[in-house]
Coordinates of C-alpha atoms and ligand atoms in Angstrom, one line a residue:
X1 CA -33.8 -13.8 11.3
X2 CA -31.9 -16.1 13.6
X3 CA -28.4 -14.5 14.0
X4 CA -26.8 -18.0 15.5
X5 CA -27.6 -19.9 12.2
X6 CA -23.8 -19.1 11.6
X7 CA -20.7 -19.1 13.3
X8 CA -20.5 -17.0 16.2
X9 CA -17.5 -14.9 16.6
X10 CA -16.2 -16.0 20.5
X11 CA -12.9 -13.4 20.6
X12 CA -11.4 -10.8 18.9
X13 CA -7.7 -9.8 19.6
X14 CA -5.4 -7.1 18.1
X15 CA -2.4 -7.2 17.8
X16 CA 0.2 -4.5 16.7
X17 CA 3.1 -6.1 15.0
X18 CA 6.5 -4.3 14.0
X19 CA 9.3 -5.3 11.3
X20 CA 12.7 -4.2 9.6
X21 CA 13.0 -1.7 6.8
X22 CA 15.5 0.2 4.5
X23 CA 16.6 3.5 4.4
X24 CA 13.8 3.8 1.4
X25 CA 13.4 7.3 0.0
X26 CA 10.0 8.9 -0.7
X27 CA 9.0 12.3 -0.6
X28 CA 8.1 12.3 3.1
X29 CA 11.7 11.8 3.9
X30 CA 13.1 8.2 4.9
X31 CA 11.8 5.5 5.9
X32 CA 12.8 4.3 9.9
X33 CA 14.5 1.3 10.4
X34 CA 10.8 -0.2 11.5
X35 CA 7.5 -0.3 10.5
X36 CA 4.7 -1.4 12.1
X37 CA 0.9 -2.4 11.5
X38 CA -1.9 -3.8 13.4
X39 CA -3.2 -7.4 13.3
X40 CA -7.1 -8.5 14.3
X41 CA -7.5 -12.2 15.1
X42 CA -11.0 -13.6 15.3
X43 CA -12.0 -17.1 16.8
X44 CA -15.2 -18.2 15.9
X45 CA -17.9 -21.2 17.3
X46 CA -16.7 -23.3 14.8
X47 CA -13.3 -23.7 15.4
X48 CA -12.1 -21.1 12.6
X49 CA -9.7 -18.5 13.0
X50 CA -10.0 -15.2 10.6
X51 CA -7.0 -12.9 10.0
X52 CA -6.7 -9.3 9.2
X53 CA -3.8 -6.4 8.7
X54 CA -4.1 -2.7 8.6
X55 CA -1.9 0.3 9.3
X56 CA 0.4 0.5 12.2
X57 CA 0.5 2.7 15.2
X58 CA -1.7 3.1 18.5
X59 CA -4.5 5.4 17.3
X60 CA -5.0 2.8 14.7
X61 CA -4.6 0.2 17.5
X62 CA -7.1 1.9 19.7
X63 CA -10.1 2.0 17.3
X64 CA -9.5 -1.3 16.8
X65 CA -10.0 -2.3 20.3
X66 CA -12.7 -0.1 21.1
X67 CA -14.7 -2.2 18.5
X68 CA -14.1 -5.8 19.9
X69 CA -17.4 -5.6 22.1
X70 CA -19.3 -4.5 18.1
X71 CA -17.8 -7.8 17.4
X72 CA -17.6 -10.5 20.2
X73 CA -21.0 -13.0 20.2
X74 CA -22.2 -11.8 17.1
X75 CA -22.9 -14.1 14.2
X76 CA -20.3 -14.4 11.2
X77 CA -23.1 -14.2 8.3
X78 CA -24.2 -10.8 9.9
X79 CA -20.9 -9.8 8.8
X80 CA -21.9 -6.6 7.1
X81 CA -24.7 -5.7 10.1
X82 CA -21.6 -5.7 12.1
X83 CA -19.7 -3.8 10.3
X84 CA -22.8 -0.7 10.3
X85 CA -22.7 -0.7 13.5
X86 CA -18.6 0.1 13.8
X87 CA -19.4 2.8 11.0
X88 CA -22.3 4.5 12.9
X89 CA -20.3 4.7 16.0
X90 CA -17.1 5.9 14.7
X91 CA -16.4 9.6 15.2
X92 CA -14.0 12.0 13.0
X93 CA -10.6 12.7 15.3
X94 CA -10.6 16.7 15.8
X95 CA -6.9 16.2 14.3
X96 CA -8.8 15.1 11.3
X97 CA -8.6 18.2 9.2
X98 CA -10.1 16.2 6.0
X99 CA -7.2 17.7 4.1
X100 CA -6.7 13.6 3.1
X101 CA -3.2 12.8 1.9
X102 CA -3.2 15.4 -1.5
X103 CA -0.2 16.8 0.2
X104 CA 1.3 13.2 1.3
X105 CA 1.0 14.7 5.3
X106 CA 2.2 11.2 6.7
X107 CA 0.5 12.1 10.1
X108 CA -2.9 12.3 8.0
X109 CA -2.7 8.4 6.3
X110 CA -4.3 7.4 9.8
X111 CA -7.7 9.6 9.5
X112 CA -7.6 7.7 5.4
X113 CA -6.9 4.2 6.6
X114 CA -10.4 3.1 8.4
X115 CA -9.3 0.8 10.9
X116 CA -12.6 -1.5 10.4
X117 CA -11.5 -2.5 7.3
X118 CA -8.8 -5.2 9.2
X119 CA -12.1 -6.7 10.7
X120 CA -13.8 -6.6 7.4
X121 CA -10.8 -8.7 6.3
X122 CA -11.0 -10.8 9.6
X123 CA -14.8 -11.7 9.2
X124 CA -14.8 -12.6 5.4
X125 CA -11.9 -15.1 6.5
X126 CA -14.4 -16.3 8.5
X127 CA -17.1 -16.5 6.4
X128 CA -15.3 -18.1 3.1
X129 CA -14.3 -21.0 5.8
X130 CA -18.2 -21.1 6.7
X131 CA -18.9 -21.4 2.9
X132 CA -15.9 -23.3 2.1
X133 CA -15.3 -21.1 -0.7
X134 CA -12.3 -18.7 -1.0
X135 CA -12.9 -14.7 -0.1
X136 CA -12.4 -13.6 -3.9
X137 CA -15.6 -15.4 -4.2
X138 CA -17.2 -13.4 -2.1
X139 CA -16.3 -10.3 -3.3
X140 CA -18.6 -8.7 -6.3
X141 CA -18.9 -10.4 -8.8
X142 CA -16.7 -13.4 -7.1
X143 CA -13.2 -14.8 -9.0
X144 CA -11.9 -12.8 -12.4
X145 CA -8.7 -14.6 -12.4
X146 CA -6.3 -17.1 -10.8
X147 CA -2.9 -15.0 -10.2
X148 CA -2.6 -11.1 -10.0
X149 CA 0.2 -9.2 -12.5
X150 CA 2.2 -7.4 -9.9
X151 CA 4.8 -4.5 -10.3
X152 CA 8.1 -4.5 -9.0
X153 CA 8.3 -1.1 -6.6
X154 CA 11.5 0.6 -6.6
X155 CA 13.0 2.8 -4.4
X156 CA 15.8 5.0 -3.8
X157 CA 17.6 4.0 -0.7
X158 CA 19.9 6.0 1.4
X159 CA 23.1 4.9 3.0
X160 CA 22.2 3.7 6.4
X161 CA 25.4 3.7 7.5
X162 CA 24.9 7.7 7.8
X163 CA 22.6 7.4 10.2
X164 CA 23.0 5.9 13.3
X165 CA 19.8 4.0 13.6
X166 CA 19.4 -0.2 13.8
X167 CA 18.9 -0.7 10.5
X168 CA 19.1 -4.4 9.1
X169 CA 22.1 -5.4 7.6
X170 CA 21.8 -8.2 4.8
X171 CA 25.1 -7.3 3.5
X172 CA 25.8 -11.5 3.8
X173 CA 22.5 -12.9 2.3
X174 CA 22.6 -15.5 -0.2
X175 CA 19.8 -14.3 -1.9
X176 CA 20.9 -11.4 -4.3
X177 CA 17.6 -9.3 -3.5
X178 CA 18.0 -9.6 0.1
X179 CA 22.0 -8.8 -0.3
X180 CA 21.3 -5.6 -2.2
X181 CA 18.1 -4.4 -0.7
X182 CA 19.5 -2.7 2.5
X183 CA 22.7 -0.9 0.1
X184 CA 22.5 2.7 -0.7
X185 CA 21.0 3.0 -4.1
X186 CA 20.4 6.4 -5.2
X187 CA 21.6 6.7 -9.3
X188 CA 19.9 5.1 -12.4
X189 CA 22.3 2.4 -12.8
X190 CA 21.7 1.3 -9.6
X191 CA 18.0 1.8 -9.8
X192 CA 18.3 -0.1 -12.5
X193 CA 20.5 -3.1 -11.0
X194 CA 18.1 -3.1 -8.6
X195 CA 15.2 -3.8 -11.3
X196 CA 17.3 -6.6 -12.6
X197 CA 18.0 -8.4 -9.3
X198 CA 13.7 -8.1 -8.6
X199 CA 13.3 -9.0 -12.2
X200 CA 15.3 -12.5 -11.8
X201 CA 13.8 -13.4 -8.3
X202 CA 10.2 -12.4 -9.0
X203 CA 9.7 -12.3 -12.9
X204 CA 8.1 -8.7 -12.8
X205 CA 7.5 -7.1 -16.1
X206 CA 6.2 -3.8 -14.9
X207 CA 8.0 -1.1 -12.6
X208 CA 7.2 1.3 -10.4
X209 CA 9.5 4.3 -9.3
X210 CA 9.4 6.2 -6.0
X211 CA 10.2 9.8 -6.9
X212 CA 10.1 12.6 -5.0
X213 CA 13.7 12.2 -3.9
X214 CA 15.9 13.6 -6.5
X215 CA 15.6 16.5 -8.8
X216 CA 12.5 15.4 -11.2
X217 CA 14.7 15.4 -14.2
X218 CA 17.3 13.4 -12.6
X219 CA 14.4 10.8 -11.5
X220 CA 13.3 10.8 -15.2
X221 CA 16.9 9.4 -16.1
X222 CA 16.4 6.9 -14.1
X223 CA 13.1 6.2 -15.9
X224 CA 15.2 6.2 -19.2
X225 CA 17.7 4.1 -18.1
X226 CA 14.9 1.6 -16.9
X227 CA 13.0 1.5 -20.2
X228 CA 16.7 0.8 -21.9
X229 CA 16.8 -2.2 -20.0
X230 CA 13.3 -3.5 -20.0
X231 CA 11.7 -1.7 -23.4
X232 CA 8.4 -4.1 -23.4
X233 CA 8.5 -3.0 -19.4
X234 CA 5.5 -1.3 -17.9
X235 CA 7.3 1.9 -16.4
X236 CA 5.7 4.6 -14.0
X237 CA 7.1 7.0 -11.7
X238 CA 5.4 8.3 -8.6
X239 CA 6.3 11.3 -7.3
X240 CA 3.1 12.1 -4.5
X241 CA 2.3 15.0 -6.3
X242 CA 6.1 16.7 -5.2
X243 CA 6.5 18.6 -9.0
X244 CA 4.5 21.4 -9.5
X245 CA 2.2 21.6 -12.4
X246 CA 4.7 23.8 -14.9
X247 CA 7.0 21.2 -14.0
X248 CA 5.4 18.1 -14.0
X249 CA 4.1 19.1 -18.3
X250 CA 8.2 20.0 -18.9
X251 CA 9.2 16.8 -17.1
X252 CA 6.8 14.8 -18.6
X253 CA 7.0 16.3 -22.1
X254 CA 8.6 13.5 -25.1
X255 CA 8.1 10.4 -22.2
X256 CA 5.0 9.0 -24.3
X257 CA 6.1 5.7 -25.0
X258 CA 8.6 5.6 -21.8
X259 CA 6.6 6.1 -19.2
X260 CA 3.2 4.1 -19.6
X261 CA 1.7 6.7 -17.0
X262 CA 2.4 8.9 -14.4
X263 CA 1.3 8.7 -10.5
X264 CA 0.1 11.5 -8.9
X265 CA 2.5 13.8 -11.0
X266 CA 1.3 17.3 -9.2
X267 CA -0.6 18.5 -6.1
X268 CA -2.4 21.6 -5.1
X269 CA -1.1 24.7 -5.7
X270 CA -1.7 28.5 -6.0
X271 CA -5.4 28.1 -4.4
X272 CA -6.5 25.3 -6.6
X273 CA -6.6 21.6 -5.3
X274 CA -5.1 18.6 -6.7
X275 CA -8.3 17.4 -8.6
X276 CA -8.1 20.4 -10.7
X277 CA -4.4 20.7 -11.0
X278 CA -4.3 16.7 -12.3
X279 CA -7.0 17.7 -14.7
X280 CA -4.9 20.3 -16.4
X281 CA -1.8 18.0 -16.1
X282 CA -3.9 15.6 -18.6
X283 CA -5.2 18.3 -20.9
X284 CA -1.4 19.5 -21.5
X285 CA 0.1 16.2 -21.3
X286 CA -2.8 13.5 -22.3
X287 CA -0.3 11.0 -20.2
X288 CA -2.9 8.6 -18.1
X289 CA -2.3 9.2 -14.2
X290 CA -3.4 6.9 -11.7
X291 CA -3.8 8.4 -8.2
X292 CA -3.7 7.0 -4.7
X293 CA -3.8 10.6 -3.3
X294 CA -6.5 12.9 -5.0
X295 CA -9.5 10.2 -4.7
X296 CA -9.6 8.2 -1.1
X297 CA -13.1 8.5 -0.9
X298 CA -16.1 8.4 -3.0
X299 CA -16.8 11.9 -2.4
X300 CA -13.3 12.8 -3.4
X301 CA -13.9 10.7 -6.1
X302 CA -17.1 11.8 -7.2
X303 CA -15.1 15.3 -7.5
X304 CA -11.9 13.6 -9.5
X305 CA -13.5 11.8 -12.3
X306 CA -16.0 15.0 -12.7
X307 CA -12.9 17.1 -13.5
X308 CA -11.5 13.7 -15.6
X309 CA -8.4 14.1 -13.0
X310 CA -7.4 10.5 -13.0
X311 CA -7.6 7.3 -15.0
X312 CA -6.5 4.2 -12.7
X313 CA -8.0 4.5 -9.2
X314 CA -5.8 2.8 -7.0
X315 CA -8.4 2.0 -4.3
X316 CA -5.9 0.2 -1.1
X317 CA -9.2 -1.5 0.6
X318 CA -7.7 -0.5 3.8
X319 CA -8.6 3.6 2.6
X320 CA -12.5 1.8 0.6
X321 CA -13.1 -1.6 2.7
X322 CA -13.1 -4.8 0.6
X323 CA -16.3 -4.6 -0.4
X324 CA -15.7 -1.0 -1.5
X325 CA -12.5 -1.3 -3.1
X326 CA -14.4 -4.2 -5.4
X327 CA -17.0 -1.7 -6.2
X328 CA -14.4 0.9 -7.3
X329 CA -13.1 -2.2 -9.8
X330 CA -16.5 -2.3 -11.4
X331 CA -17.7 1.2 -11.6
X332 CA -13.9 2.1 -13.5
X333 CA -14.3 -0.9 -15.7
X334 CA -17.6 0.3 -16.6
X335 CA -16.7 3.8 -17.4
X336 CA -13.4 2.9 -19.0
X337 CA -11.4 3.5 -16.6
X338 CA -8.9 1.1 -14.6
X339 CA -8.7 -0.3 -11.2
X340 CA -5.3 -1.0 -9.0
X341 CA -4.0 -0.6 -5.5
X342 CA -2.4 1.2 -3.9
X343 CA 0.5 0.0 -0.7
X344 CA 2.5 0.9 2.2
X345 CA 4.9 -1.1 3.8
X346 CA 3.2 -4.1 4.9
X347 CA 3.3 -8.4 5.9
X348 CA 2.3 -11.2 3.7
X349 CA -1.6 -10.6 5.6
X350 CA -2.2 -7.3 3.5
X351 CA -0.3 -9.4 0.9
X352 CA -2.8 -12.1 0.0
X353 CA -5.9 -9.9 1.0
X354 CA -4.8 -7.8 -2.0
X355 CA -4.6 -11.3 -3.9
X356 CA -8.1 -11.5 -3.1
X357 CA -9.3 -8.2 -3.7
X358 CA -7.5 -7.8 -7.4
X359 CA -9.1 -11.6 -8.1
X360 CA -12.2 -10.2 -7.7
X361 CA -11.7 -7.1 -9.8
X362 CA -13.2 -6.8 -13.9
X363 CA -11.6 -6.1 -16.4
X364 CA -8.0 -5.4 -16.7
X365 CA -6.5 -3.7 -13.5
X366 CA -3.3 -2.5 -13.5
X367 CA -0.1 -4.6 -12.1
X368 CA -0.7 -4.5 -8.2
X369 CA 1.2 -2.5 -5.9
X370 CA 2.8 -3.8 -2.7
X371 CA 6.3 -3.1 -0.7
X372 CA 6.1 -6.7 0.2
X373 CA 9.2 -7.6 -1.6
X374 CA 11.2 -5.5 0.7
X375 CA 9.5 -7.2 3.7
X376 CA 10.0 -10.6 2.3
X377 CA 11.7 -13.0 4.7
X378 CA 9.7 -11.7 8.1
X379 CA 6.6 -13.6 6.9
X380 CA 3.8 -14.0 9.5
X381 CA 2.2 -16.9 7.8
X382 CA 3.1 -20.9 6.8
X383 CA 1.8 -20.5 3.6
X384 CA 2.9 -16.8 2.0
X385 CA 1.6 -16.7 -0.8
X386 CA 4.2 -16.2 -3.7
X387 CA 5.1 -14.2 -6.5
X388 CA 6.3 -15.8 -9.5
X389 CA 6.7 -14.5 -13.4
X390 CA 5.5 -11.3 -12.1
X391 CA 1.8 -12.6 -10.6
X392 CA 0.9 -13.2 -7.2
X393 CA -0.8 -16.6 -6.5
X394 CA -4.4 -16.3 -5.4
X395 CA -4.7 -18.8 -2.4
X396 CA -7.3 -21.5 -3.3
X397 CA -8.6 -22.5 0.4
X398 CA -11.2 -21.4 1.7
X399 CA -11.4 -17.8 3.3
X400 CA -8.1 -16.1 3.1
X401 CA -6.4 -19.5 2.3
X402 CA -3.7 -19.0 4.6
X403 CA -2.1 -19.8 7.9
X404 CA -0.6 -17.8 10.6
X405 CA 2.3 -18.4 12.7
X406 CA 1.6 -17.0 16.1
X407 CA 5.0 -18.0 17.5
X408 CA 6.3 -15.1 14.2
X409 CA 3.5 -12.9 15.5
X410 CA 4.6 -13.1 18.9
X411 CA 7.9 -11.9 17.8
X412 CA 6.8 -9.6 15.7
X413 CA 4.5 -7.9 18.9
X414 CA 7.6 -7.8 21.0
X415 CA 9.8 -5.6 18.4
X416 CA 6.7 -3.6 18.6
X417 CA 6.4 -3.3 22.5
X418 CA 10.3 -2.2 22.4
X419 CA 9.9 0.5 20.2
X420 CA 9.6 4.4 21.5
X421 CA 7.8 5.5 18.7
X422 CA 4.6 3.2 17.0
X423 CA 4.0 6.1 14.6
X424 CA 5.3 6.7 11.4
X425 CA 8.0 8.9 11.2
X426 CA 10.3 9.9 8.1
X427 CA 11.6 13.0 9.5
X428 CA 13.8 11.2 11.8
X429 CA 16.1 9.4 9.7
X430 CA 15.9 12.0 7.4
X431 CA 17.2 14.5 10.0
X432 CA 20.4 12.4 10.2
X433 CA 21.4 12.9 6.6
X434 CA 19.9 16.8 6.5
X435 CA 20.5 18.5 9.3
X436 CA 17.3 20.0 11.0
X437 CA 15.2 18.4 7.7
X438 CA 11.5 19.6 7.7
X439 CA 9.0 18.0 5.3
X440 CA 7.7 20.1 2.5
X441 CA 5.4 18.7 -0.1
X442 CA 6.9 20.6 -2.8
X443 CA 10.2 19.7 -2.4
X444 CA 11.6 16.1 -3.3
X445 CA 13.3 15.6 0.3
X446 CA 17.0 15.2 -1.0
X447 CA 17.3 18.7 -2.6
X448 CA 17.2 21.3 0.2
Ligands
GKR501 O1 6.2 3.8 1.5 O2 6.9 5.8 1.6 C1 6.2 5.0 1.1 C2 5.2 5.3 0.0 O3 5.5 6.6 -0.5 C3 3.8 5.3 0.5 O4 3.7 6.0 1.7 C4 2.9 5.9 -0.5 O5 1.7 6.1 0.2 O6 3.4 3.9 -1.8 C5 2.6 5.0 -1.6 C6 2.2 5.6 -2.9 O7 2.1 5.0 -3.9 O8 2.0 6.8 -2.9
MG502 MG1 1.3 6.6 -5.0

């Protein structure tokens, strides 16, 4: 076959990319005043530029770069040939314990994200141009749907003021989500103001709740009060697996009808791991749980749905690839079973590659996942794509259907270069409201 037919990919840059946060809560302590992620840039023979954005940090950073010469002079249709040869190459890090994230170890997400996935992104960008077809189409069994139902993720934020960190203020915004979003918010009538201010700007119908903060049956007011205000809402609290089972059945005992499911409710415990423990979560409860944590991979997966531990696979394609996380979508819609994604904190890149990948997904996923909306405002693209009446707009150009801004990128690269620490880290912050604050995954990180 002649490689050259199409497009030949003439550079490949990465570049890591930093932006503000809140003090948002979450089991693993608080979020820094800065997160980061990594960027891949392709040029190709044809004048094209393809975009991807994965996980932040410099071992992250580092496999990307040591694949550029996988990449550079090959041909854009041998797009999955080239992405063989990163997988044969790449090599399990010794700190790679395979322990995955059912215990939410932070410091592990980076042995679960593959970074190959941003270049997947990247080369289908590419290709849609090519084929002057958007990426959904290219994706399994190509478009399912124009605009993706989306969730509204809430959060528990902390004071920042008690910590002495440069943390955005947006005390004098105009905007009444970008006012509140950087204010301490930690009780369920300010979880659910905070619903109501998402609700007006973005139109969401269905909420998500990061637990693991408070004690489980205060979070589960919270979840009360929310329902109160939004009873046709879609409400579901995630917790990354910090209640123990005994718990997790008395917490989530009388919520049928309040909660529409639970997310990763329990984790391992007393020798047994958190596919088993999930399994007997159902039997007791028969609550539907989605998971982000328990199945990251198809053999953890294989494993999950054996023990019927999960119903909604939320399959992030930066933990299954694009292509992957598509198959996920059809394999759960024909079992039965349902398809979302799973996010971390992340720019309007990731944001309209999940576009993509949930247009592309049968059946009837669940509303997407993404922090976006507390990253909105620091766009790296022209054209964001936007959320309105709760769905996200699936771009209609070809490829990714969207433009970047190099001079934002730019900017973006310098916050990054200034910062000690490219790593996540939500012991830090945490340390400056607990004293000497250690994570524990059993424990939600206010109550110590
Ligand atoms: O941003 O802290 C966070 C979230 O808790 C994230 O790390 C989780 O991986 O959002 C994720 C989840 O649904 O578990
Ligand atoms: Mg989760």
């Amino acid at each position: 076959m002649n490689e050259k037919i199409t497009p030949v990919i003439t550079d490949m840059k990465v570049i890591p990319v930093a932006g503000s946060d809140s003090m948002l809560m979450t089991l693993s302590g608080a979020h820094s005043p800065f997160f980061t992620r990594n960027l891949v840039i392709l040029k190709d023979s044809a004048g094209h530029t393809g975009i991807g954005e994965i996980h932040g940090g410099d071992y992250t950073c580092e496999s990307l770069k040591s694949c550029i010469p996988l990449v550079v002079g090959r041909s854009v249709g041998t797009y999955r040939s080239i992405l063989n040869s990163i997988h044969k190459i790449a090599k399990k890090s010794d700190e790679d314990t395979g322990e995955g994230i059912q215990s939410l170890d932070i410091s592990k997400l980076k042995f679960v994200i593959k970074s190959e996935w941003a270049i997947e992104c990247a080369l289908l960008d590419l290709l849609g141009q090519y084929l002057e077809l958007p990426m959904c189409e290219l994706l399994g069994d190509g478009k399912q749907r124009d605009k993706i139902e989306t969730l509204g993720y809430l959060f528990y934020v902390s004071d920042k003021k008690k910590a002495n960190l440069p943390y955005l203020d947006e005390s004098d915004s105009l905007d009444p989500w970008f006012k509140i979003r950087r204010e301490e918010m930690l009780t369920p009538t300010r979880i659910v103001e905070q619903a109501c201010v998402l609700q007006e700007k973005y139109g969401f119908r269905n909420f998500k709740l990061k637990g693991g903060v408070l004690k489980g049956s205060e979070e589960m007011e919270a979840i009360k009060a929310l329902k109160k205000k939004f009873p046709n809402g879609r409400i579901n609290i995630d917790p990354n697996g910090a209640w123990s089972l005994a718990e997790a059945i008395e917490l989530c005992k009388g919520m049928q009808g309040i909660l529409t499911y639970v997310e990763d409710p329990c984790g391992p415990e007393s020798g047994f791991s958190s596919r088993e423990i999930m399994a007997e979560f159902k039997n007791a409860t028969n609550m539907p749980v989605a998971t982000n944590m328990i199945a990251t991979d198809w053999r953890q997966f294989y494993h999950a749905t054996t023990l019927k531990s999960v119903d909604i696979v939320l399959a992030d394609p930066h933990f299954w690839g694009f292509d992957g996380s598509v198959r996920m979508s059809q394999i759960l819609n024909d079992w039965g079973l349902t398809w979302g994604s799973h996010s971390n904190n992340h720019f309007d890149i990731t944001l309209t590659a999940f576009a993509h990948v949930a247009a592309a997904a049968p059946g009837t996923p669940t509303a997407l996942d993404t922090h976006w909306i507390w990253q909105d405002g620091q766009n790296l693209l022209d054209d964001t794509p936007k959320i309105k009446n709760g769905y996200l707009e699936v771009p209609t150009l070809p490829g990714l259907g969207v433009t970047i801004n190099m001079e934002k990128i730019m900017k973006a690269n310098a916050l990054y270069k200034k910062l000690s620490n490219h790593d996540r880290n939500d012991a830090e912050a945490m340390q400056c409201l607990i004293p000497n604050w250690k994570f524990d995954s059993k424990k939600p990180c206010l109550v110590r």
